[in-house]
Short mmCIF file of N, CA and C in Angstrom, two decimals:
data_model
loop_
_atom_site.label_atom_id
_atom_site.label_comp_id
_atom_site.label_asym_id
_atom_site.label_seq_id
_atom_site.Cartn_x
_atom_site.Cartn_y
_atom_site.Cartn_z
N MET A 144 26.47 62.37 -103.96
CA MET A 144 26.58 63.70 -103.63
C MET A 144 26.41 64.50 -105.09
N PRO A 145 25.70 65.49 -105.04
CA PRO A 145 25.23 65.98 -106.47
C PRO A 145 26.41 66.78 -106.96
N ARG A 146 26.55 66.73 -108.31
CA ARG A 146 27.84 67.42 -108.86
C ARG A 146 27.51 69.01 -108.69
N PRO A 147 28.50 69.76 -108.41
CA PRO A 147 28.30 71.37 -108.31
C PRO A 147 27.92 71.80 -109.75
N LEU A 148 27.37 73.14 -109.83
CA LEU A 148 27.05 73.70 -111.03
C LEU A 148 28.49 74.18 -111.65
N GLY A 149 28.66 73.89 -112.99
CA GLY A 149 29.90 74.44 -113.66
C GLY A 149 31.07 73.66 -113.14
N TRP A 150 30.81 72.08 -112.96
CA TRP A 150 32.04 71.45 -112.64
C TRP A 150 33.03 71.12 -113.68
N CYS A 151 32.53 71.32 -114.85
CA CYS A 151 33.36 70.78 -115.88
C CYS A 151 33.19 71.71 -117.12
N LEU A 152 34.26 72.19 -117.80
CA LEU A 152 34.09 73.02 -118.96
C LEU A 152 34.05 72.15 -120.24
N PRO A 153 33.33 72.57 -121.35
CA PRO A 153 33.37 71.94 -122.27
C PRO A 153 34.80 71.56 -123.05
N ARG A 154 34.83 70.53 -123.70
CA ARG A 154 35.91 69.82 -124.19
C ARG A 154 37.29 69.72 -123.28
N VAL A 155 37.16 69.64 -122.08
CA VAL A 155 38.04 69.24 -121.15
C VAL A 155 37.60 68.06 -120.31
N ASN A 156 38.69 67.05 -120.20
CA ASN A 156 38.26 65.85 -119.69
C ASN A 156 38.31 65.99 -118.08
N CYS A 157 36.94 66.15 -117.48
CA CYS A 157 37.04 66.27 -116.26
C CYS A 157 36.27 65.04 -115.48
N GLU A 158 36.79 64.52 -114.34
CA GLU A 158 36.19 63.50 -113.67
C GLU A 158 35.93 64.04 -112.43
N TRP A 159 34.65 64.18 -111.89
CA TRP A 159 34.40 64.70 -110.71
C TRP A 159 34.39 63.78 -109.61
N LYS A 160 35.08 64.03 -108.44
CA LYS A 160 35.16 63.21 -107.18
C LYS A 160 34.74 64.23 -106.07
N PRO A 161 33.92 63.49 -105.16
CA PRO A 161 33.58 64.19 -104.05
C PRO A 161 34.88 64.63 -103.17
N PRO A 162 34.53 65.66 -102.40
CA PRO A 162 35.81 66.16 -101.54
C PRO A 162 36.13 65.17 -100.49
N SER A 163 37.37 64.73 -100.43
CA SER A 163 37.67 63.91 -99.18
C SER A 163 37.75 64.66 -97.92
N MET A 164 37.53 63.87 -96.69
CA MET A 164 37.36 64.37 -95.53
C MET A 164 38.66 64.48 -94.91
N PRO A 165 38.80 65.63 -94.23
CA PRO A 165 40.23 65.91 -93.59
C PRO A 165 40.31 64.87 -92.42
N PRO A 166 41.53 64.43 -92.22
CA PRO A 166 41.90 63.44 -91.29
C PRO A 166 41.38 63.63 -89.82
N ALA A 167 41.20 64.74 -89.34
CA ALA A 167 40.61 65.10 -88.03
C ALA A 167 39.25 64.84 -87.95
N LEU A 168 38.59 64.83 -89.09
CA LEU A 168 37.11 64.68 -89.06
C LEU A 168 36.72 63.23 -89.30
N ARG A 169 37.75 62.40 -89.84
CA ARG A 169 37.34 61.18 -90.38
C ARG A 169 36.77 60.36 -88.96
N PRO A 170 35.61 59.47 -89.30
CA PRO A 170 35.24 58.72 -88.10
C PRO A 170 36.15 57.80 -87.61
N ARG A 171 36.47 57.62 -86.23
CA ARG A 171 37.34 56.51 -85.87
C ARG A 171 36.49 55.36 -85.72
N VAL A 172 37.24 54.30 -85.02
CA VAL A 172 36.61 52.99 -84.92
C VAL A 172 35.24 53.38 -84.04
N SER A 173 34.12 52.76 -84.53
CA SER A 173 33.00 52.97 -83.64
C SER A 173 32.94 52.34 -82.28
N THR A 174 32.21 52.88 -81.43
CA THR A 174 32.12 52.22 -80.25
C THR A 174 31.50 50.92 -80.31
N ALA A 175 30.49 50.73 -80.94
CA ALA A 175 29.80 49.32 -81.25
C ALA A 175 30.89 48.33 -81.60
N ALA A 176 31.87 48.83 -82.49
CA ALA A 176 32.77 47.81 -83.02
C ALA A 176 33.77 47.46 -81.70
N LEU A 177 34.08 48.41 -80.91
CA LEU A 177 35.06 48.10 -79.83
C LEU A 177 34.34 47.07 -78.94
N TYR A 178 33.04 47.01 -78.78
CA TYR A 178 32.37 46.28 -77.70
C TYR A 178 31.87 45.08 -78.38
N ARG A 179 32.16 44.63 -79.55
CA ARG A 179 31.81 43.37 -80.00
C ARG A 179 32.31 42.47 -79.44
N ARG A 180 33.63 42.46 -78.92
CA ARG A 180 34.29 41.57 -78.15
C ARG A 180 33.87 41.40 -76.58
N GLY A 181 33.07 42.33 -76.40
CA GLY A 181 32.56 42.61 -74.90
C GLY A 181 33.45 43.60 -74.08
N PRO A 182 32.94 44.17 -73.20
CA PRO A 182 33.76 45.33 -72.47
C PRO A 182 35.00 44.74 -71.85
N PRO A 183 35.99 45.59 -71.71
CA PRO A 183 37.07 45.36 -70.94
C PRO A 183 36.80 45.34 -69.49
N ARG A 184 36.94 44.09 -68.95
CA ARG A 184 36.46 43.95 -67.50
C ARG A 184 37.29 44.65 -66.53
N LEU A 185 38.33 44.77 -66.63
CA LEU A 185 39.18 45.59 -65.68
C LEU A 185 39.06 46.98 -65.41
N ALA A 186 38.88 47.54 -66.62
CA ALA A 186 38.62 48.90 -66.72
C ALA A 186 37.31 49.28 -66.28
N THR A 187 36.31 48.46 -66.84
CA THR A 187 34.87 48.75 -66.36
C THR A 187 34.62 48.49 -65.00
N ALA A 188 35.27 47.44 -64.24
CA ALA A 188 35.17 47.31 -62.91
C ALA A 188 35.79 48.43 -62.11
N LEU A 189 37.04 49.24 -62.58
CA LEU A 189 37.37 50.36 -62.06
C LEU A 189 36.63 51.46 -62.17
N TYR A 190 35.90 51.84 -63.15
CA TYR A 190 34.90 52.85 -63.32
C TYR A 190 33.69 52.65 -62.42
N VAL A 191 33.20 51.41 -62.34
CA VAL A 191 32.07 51.16 -61.53
C VAL A 191 32.18 51.30 -60.11
N LEU A 192 33.37 50.67 -59.62
CA LEU A 192 33.80 50.91 -58.28
C LEU A 192 33.88 52.36 -57.89
N HIS A 193 34.67 52.93 -58.81
CA HIS A 193 34.98 54.46 -58.46
C HIS A 193 33.58 55.21 -58.41
N ALA A 194 32.59 54.90 -59.34
CA ALA A 194 31.50 55.63 -59.33
C ALA A 194 30.76 55.45 -57.97
N ILE A 195 30.65 54.15 -57.71
CA ILE A 195 29.83 53.87 -56.40
C ILE A 195 30.42 54.45 -55.32
N VAL A 196 31.81 54.42 -55.18
CA VAL A 196 32.39 54.98 -53.89
C VAL A 196 32.29 56.58 -53.85
N GLU A 197 32.49 57.14 -55.04
CA GLU A 197 32.32 58.64 -55.15
C GLU A 197 30.99 59.20 -54.83
N LEU A 198 29.93 58.44 -55.46
CA LEU A 198 28.45 58.76 -55.11
C LEU A 198 28.03 58.40 -53.67
N VAL A 199 28.50 57.56 -53.26
CA VAL A 199 28.10 57.35 -51.77
C VAL A 199 28.67 58.14 -50.84
N LEU A 200 30.01 58.44 -50.97
CA LEU A 200 30.79 59.42 -50.14
C LEU A 200 30.22 60.74 -50.26
N GLY A 201 30.14 61.21 -51.42
CA GLY A 201 29.52 62.51 -51.87
C GLY A 201 28.13 62.76 -51.18
N ALA A 202 27.26 61.86 -51.42
CA ALA A 202 25.91 61.81 -50.89
C ALA A 202 26.02 62.05 -49.31
N LEU A 203 26.83 61.19 -48.56
CA LEU A 203 27.12 61.35 -47.23
C LEU A 203 27.59 62.64 -46.71
N LYS A 204 28.53 63.11 -47.45
CA LYS A 204 29.11 64.68 -47.19
C LYS A 204 27.92 65.61 -47.38
N ILE A 205 27.22 65.59 -48.17
CA ILE A 205 26.05 66.55 -48.42
C ILE A 205 25.09 66.32 -47.26
N TYR A 206 24.77 65.03 -47.04
CA TYR A 206 23.69 64.90 -46.00
C TYR A 206 24.12 65.24 -44.61
N LYS A 207 25.44 65.01 -44.21
CA LYS A 207 25.86 65.24 -42.90
C LYS A 207 26.54 66.48 -42.74
N GLY A 208 27.07 67.19 -43.89
CA GLY A 208 27.68 68.48 -43.77
C GLY A 208 28.92 68.41 -43.08
N GLY A 209 29.54 67.39 -42.98
CA GLY A 209 30.97 67.17 -42.21
C GLY A 209 31.45 65.78 -42.40
N TYR A 210 32.62 65.41 -41.85
CA TYR A 210 33.55 64.35 -41.86
C TYR A 210 33.32 63.38 -40.65
N THR A 211 33.25 62.13 -40.86
CA THR A 211 33.00 61.30 -39.74
C THR A 211 34.02 61.43 -38.67
N ALA A 212 35.35 61.54 -38.88
CA ALA A 212 36.40 61.50 -37.93
C ALA A 212 36.75 62.78 -37.29
N LEU A 213 36.25 63.81 -37.95
CA LEU A 213 36.62 65.32 -37.72
C LEU A 213 35.54 66.06 -36.98
N ASP A 214 35.64 66.92 -35.88
CA ASP A 214 34.80 67.78 -35.26
C ASP A 214 35.19 69.10 -35.87
N LEU A 215 34.14 69.66 -36.82
CA LEU A 215 34.58 70.89 -37.51
C LEU A 215 33.71 72.00 -36.97
N PRO A 216 34.07 73.15 -36.94
CA PRO A 216 33.15 74.46 -36.68
C PRO A 216 31.95 74.50 -37.57
N ALA A 217 30.93 75.19 -37.19
CA ALA A 217 29.69 75.27 -37.83
C ALA A 217 29.94 75.58 -39.42
N ASP A 218 30.72 76.66 -39.53
CA ASP A 218 31.02 77.14 -40.82
C ASP A 218 31.51 76.04 -41.88
N ALA A 219 32.20 75.21 -41.39
CA ALA A 219 32.93 74.04 -42.11
C ALA A 219 32.05 73.39 -42.91
N ALA A 220 30.70 73.39 -42.47
CA ALA A 220 29.64 72.48 -43.10
C ALA A 220 29.40 72.84 -44.49
N ARG A 221 29.49 74.18 -44.90
CA ARG A 221 29.56 74.50 -46.26
C ARG A 221 30.60 73.97 -47.09
N PHE A 222 31.92 73.92 -46.43
CA PHE A 222 32.98 73.25 -47.05
C PHE A 222 32.80 71.70 -47.42
N ALA A 223 32.27 71.09 -46.41
CA ALA A 223 32.08 69.73 -46.60
C ALA A 223 30.91 69.37 -47.57
N ARG A 224 29.94 70.18 -47.56
CA ARG A 224 28.88 69.90 -48.55
C ARG A 224 29.39 70.29 -50.03
N HIS A 225 30.28 71.36 -50.30
CA HIS A 225 30.99 71.61 -51.43
C HIS A 225 31.81 70.42 -51.87
N HIS A 226 32.44 69.94 -50.93
CA HIS A 226 33.26 68.79 -51.17
C HIS A 226 32.35 67.40 -51.70
N GLY A 227 31.30 67.30 -51.01
CA GLY A 227 30.35 66.38 -51.50
C GLY A 227 29.94 66.34 -52.84
N VAL A 228 29.49 67.70 -53.17
CA VAL A 228 29.17 67.97 -54.75
C VAL A 228 30.25 67.68 -55.74
N SER A 229 31.52 67.95 -55.34
CA SER A 229 32.60 67.63 -56.11
C SER A 229 32.74 66.20 -56.28
N LEU A 230 32.45 65.24 -55.13
CA LEU A 230 32.47 63.95 -55.20
C LEU A 230 31.54 63.30 -56.13
N LEU A 231 30.19 63.89 -55.96
CA LEU A 231 29.16 63.58 -56.90
C LEU A 231 29.57 63.78 -58.44
N CYS A 232 30.09 64.84 -58.64
CA CYS A 232 30.50 65.06 -60.03
C CYS A 232 31.50 64.25 -60.70
N LEU A 233 32.43 63.93 -59.82
CA LEU A 233 33.35 62.89 -60.17
C LEU A 233 32.89 61.56 -60.54
N GLY A 234 32.02 61.15 -59.46
CA GLY A 234 31.31 59.86 -59.68
C GLY A 234 30.36 59.87 -60.82
N ALA A 235 29.78 60.96 -61.04
CA ALA A 235 28.97 61.12 -62.21
C ALA A 235 29.67 61.06 -63.57
N LEU A 236 30.92 61.46 -63.62
CA LEU A 236 31.81 61.39 -64.90
C LEU A 236 32.09 59.85 -65.03
N GLY A 237 32.36 59.15 -64.02
CA GLY A 237 32.85 57.79 -64.33
C GLY A 237 31.69 57.01 -64.64
N ALA A 238 30.52 57.38 -64.11
CA ALA A 238 29.21 56.61 -64.30
C ALA A 238 28.75 56.80 -65.87
N GLU A 239 28.89 58.09 -66.27
CA GLU A 239 28.71 58.38 -67.63
C GLU A 239 29.56 57.80 -68.60
N CYS A 240 30.76 57.58 -68.32
CA CYS A 240 31.75 56.73 -69.37
C CYS A 240 31.23 55.36 -69.48
N VAL A 241 30.95 54.82 -68.26
CA VAL A 241 30.47 53.33 -68.38
C VAL A 241 29.04 53.38 -69.09
N ARG A 242 28.16 54.22 -68.82
CA ARG A 242 26.67 54.23 -69.48
C ARG A 242 26.86 54.39 -70.90
N ARG A 243 27.66 55.27 -71.43
CA ARG A 243 27.70 55.56 -72.73
C ARG A 243 28.79 54.87 -73.63
N ARG A 244 29.38 53.70 -72.83
CA ARG A 244 30.37 52.87 -73.32
C ARG A 244 31.52 53.53 -74.03
N LEU A 245 32.16 54.57 -73.19
CA LEU A 245 33.30 55.19 -73.64
C LEU A 245 34.54 54.85 -73.17
N ILE A 246 34.61 53.87 -72.29
CA ILE A 246 35.76 53.49 -71.54
C ILE A 246 36.99 53.23 -72.53
N GLU A 247 36.84 52.50 -73.58
CA GLU A 247 37.80 52.12 -74.52
C GLU A 247 37.99 53.11 -75.64
N THR A 248 37.68 54.42 -75.45
CA THR A 248 37.66 55.40 -76.59
C THR A 248 38.72 56.38 -76.01
N GLU A 249 38.84 57.44 -77.08
CA GLU A 249 39.76 58.61 -76.57
C GLU A 249 39.01 59.46 -75.53
N THR A 250 37.76 59.63 -75.59
CA THR A 250 36.99 60.20 -74.32
C THR A 250 37.31 59.44 -73.11
N GLY A 251 37.37 58.26 -72.95
CA GLY A 251 37.43 57.51 -71.84
C GLY A 251 38.83 57.59 -71.33
N ALA A 252 39.99 57.63 -72.42
CA ALA A 252 41.32 57.91 -71.77
C ALA A 252 41.46 59.37 -71.32
N LEU A 253 40.62 60.46 -71.81
CA LEU A 253 40.86 61.63 -71.24
C LEU A 253 40.11 61.60 -69.94
N CYS A 254 39.05 61.03 -69.84
CA CYS A 254 38.43 61.03 -68.41
C CYS A 254 39.40 60.22 -67.50
N SER A 255 39.90 59.27 -67.75
CA SER A 255 41.05 58.63 -67.01
C SER A 255 42.13 59.42 -66.55
N PHE A 256 42.46 60.27 -67.41
CA PHE A 256 43.67 61.30 -67.08
C PHE A 256 43.15 62.12 -66.01
N VAL A 257 42.05 62.80 -66.29
CA VAL A 257 41.46 63.69 -65.45
C VAL A 257 41.29 63.13 -63.81
N LEU A 258 40.62 61.83 -63.95
CA LEU A 258 40.54 61.25 -62.65
C LEU A 258 41.73 60.87 -62.12
N PHE A 259 42.74 60.50 -62.78
CA PHE A 259 44.16 60.25 -62.40
C PHE A 259 44.74 61.43 -61.69
N LEU A 260 44.51 62.69 -62.33
CA LEU A 260 45.02 63.93 -61.60
C LEU A 260 44.48 64.28 -60.29
N PHE A 261 43.15 64.11 -60.27
CA PHE A 261 42.42 64.39 -58.93
C PHE A 261 42.97 63.45 -57.96
N HIS A 262 43.00 62.10 -58.11
CA HIS A 262 43.32 61.07 -57.13
C HIS A 262 44.77 61.28 -56.97
N ALA A 263 45.67 61.49 -57.75
CA ALA A 263 47.09 61.54 -57.57
C ALA A 263 47.47 62.87 -56.73
N GLY A 264 46.72 63.91 -57.02
CA GLY A 264 46.79 65.07 -56.08
C GLY A 264 46.56 65.04 -54.85
N THR A 265 45.31 64.47 -54.61
CA THR A 265 44.82 64.03 -53.17
C THR A 265 45.74 63.14 -52.53
N ALA A 266 46.16 61.97 -53.09
CA ALA A 266 47.31 61.13 -52.58
C ALA A 266 48.59 61.86 -52.17
N THR A 267 48.84 62.74 -53.05
CA THR A 267 50.19 63.49 -52.54
C THR A 267 50.01 64.42 -51.50
N VAL A 268 48.85 65.17 -51.39
CA VAL A 268 48.62 65.99 -50.25
C VAL A 268 48.43 65.06 -48.98
N MET A 269 47.71 64.01 -48.91
CA MET A 269 47.62 63.23 -47.84
C MET A 269 48.89 62.58 -47.53
N ALA A 270 49.67 62.26 -48.50
CA ALA A 270 51.01 61.56 -48.01
C ALA A 270 51.88 62.59 -47.20
N TYR A 271 51.77 63.98 -47.91
CA TYR A 271 52.61 64.80 -47.14
C TYR A 271 52.19 65.10 -45.57
N HIS A 272 50.88 65.01 -45.47
CA HIS A 272 50.29 65.27 -44.12
C HIS A 272 50.22 63.71 -43.26
N ALA A 273 50.65 62.86 -43.83
CA ALA A 273 50.68 61.49 -43.30
C ALA A 273 49.23 61.12 -42.84
N HIS A 274 48.24 61.33 -43.73
CA HIS A 274 46.97 60.93 -43.37
C HIS A 274 46.58 59.59 -44.11
N LEU A 275 46.79 58.43 -43.50
CA LEU A 275 46.92 57.18 -44.15
C LEU A 275 45.49 56.59 -44.78
N PRO A 276 44.43 56.92 -43.91
CA PRO A 276 43.32 56.43 -44.59
C PRO A 276 42.65 56.96 -45.84
N THR A 277 42.92 58.26 -45.86
CA THR A 277 42.62 59.01 -47.33
C THR A 277 43.61 58.53 -48.20
N LEU A 278 44.89 58.46 -48.01
CA LEU A 278 45.87 58.23 -48.95
C LEU A 278 45.59 56.59 -49.42
N ALA A 279 44.97 55.81 -48.51
CA ALA A 279 44.83 54.46 -48.89
C ALA A 279 43.72 54.29 -49.88
N MET A 280 42.71 55.31 -49.85
CA MET A 280 41.55 55.42 -50.63
C MET A 280 41.81 55.86 -51.96
N HIS A 281 42.72 56.86 -52.15
CA HIS A 281 42.94 57.55 -53.33
C HIS A 281 44.09 57.01 -54.12
N ALA A 282 45.13 56.44 -53.51
CA ALA A 282 46.41 56.01 -54.18
C ALA A 282 46.10 54.84 -55.31
N PRO A 283 45.16 53.84 -54.92
CA PRO A 283 44.83 52.79 -55.76
C PRO A 283 44.11 53.31 -57.18
N PHE A 284 43.18 54.21 -56.73
CA PHE A 284 42.24 54.69 -57.83
C PHE A 284 43.29 55.70 -58.76
N ALA A 285 44.39 56.33 -58.22
CA ALA A 285 45.28 57.01 -59.20
C ALA A 285 46.04 56.11 -60.01
N VAL A 286 46.58 55.13 -59.27
CA VAL A 286 47.31 54.01 -60.17
C VAL A 286 46.40 53.44 -61.24
N GLY A 287 45.09 52.98 -60.89
CA GLY A 287 44.25 52.49 -61.78
C GLY A 287 43.95 53.34 -63.10
N PHE A 288 43.61 54.62 -62.67
CA PHE A 288 43.16 55.50 -63.72
C PHE A 288 44.54 55.85 -64.60
N ALA A 289 45.56 55.97 -63.90
CA ALA A 289 46.90 56.11 -64.78
C ALA A 289 47.21 55.05 -65.72
N TRP A 290 47.01 53.86 -65.24
CA TRP A 290 47.07 52.65 -65.99
C TRP A 290 46.24 52.68 -67.23
N HIS A 291 45.08 52.98 -66.89
CA HIS A 291 43.90 53.05 -68.04
C HIS A 291 44.30 54.11 -69.09
N ALA A 292 44.51 55.20 -68.54
CA ALA A 292 44.73 56.27 -69.60
C ALA A 292 46.06 56.06 -70.45
N ALA A 293 47.05 55.40 -69.97
CA ALA A 293 48.28 54.97 -70.65
C ALA A 293 48.01 53.79 -71.50
N THR A 294 47.16 52.92 -71.40
CA THR A 294 46.99 51.84 -72.29
C THR A 294 45.75 51.82 -73.20
N VAL A 295 44.83 52.87 -73.16
CA VAL A 295 43.86 52.78 -74.04
C VAL A 295 44.44 52.97 -75.66
N ARG A 296 44.07 52.08 -76.41
CA ARG A 296 44.43 51.98 -77.78
C ARG A 296 43.28 52.57 -78.69
N VAL A 297 43.41 53.74 -79.22
CA VAL A 297 42.50 54.33 -79.96
C VAL A 297 42.89 54.25 -81.47
#
């Protein structure tokens, strides 16, 4: 790093040092260093399974415009397709964490927390209404993402 102009006055013992980086901006452990031991298998499996399920179900909801077990009015197709787009977005979030190798980083922990909130909220609503098939789909993902968010060491 070049020395700034006027960095030392005559007859003064000055030793120039480059400014130190604030702690918030210091680089953390690189993603490559985290993956030298190989990716964490359980968290990666959770993310891959989640991405596949959400992408397939989201595409089906957009294509069909409805739900398999329910007969809905014609106006409800908009809601079902909106729900399908939401599922595609959640699946894409998980898939991007895997693709960019962010699972064991602070970003991966944040993604897990967001996915936990979604699945825990859905499981709570479905438990209240005693809709067991949907509860059985969301509760394991809620537990898995909560576990991952709580155990990521950055």
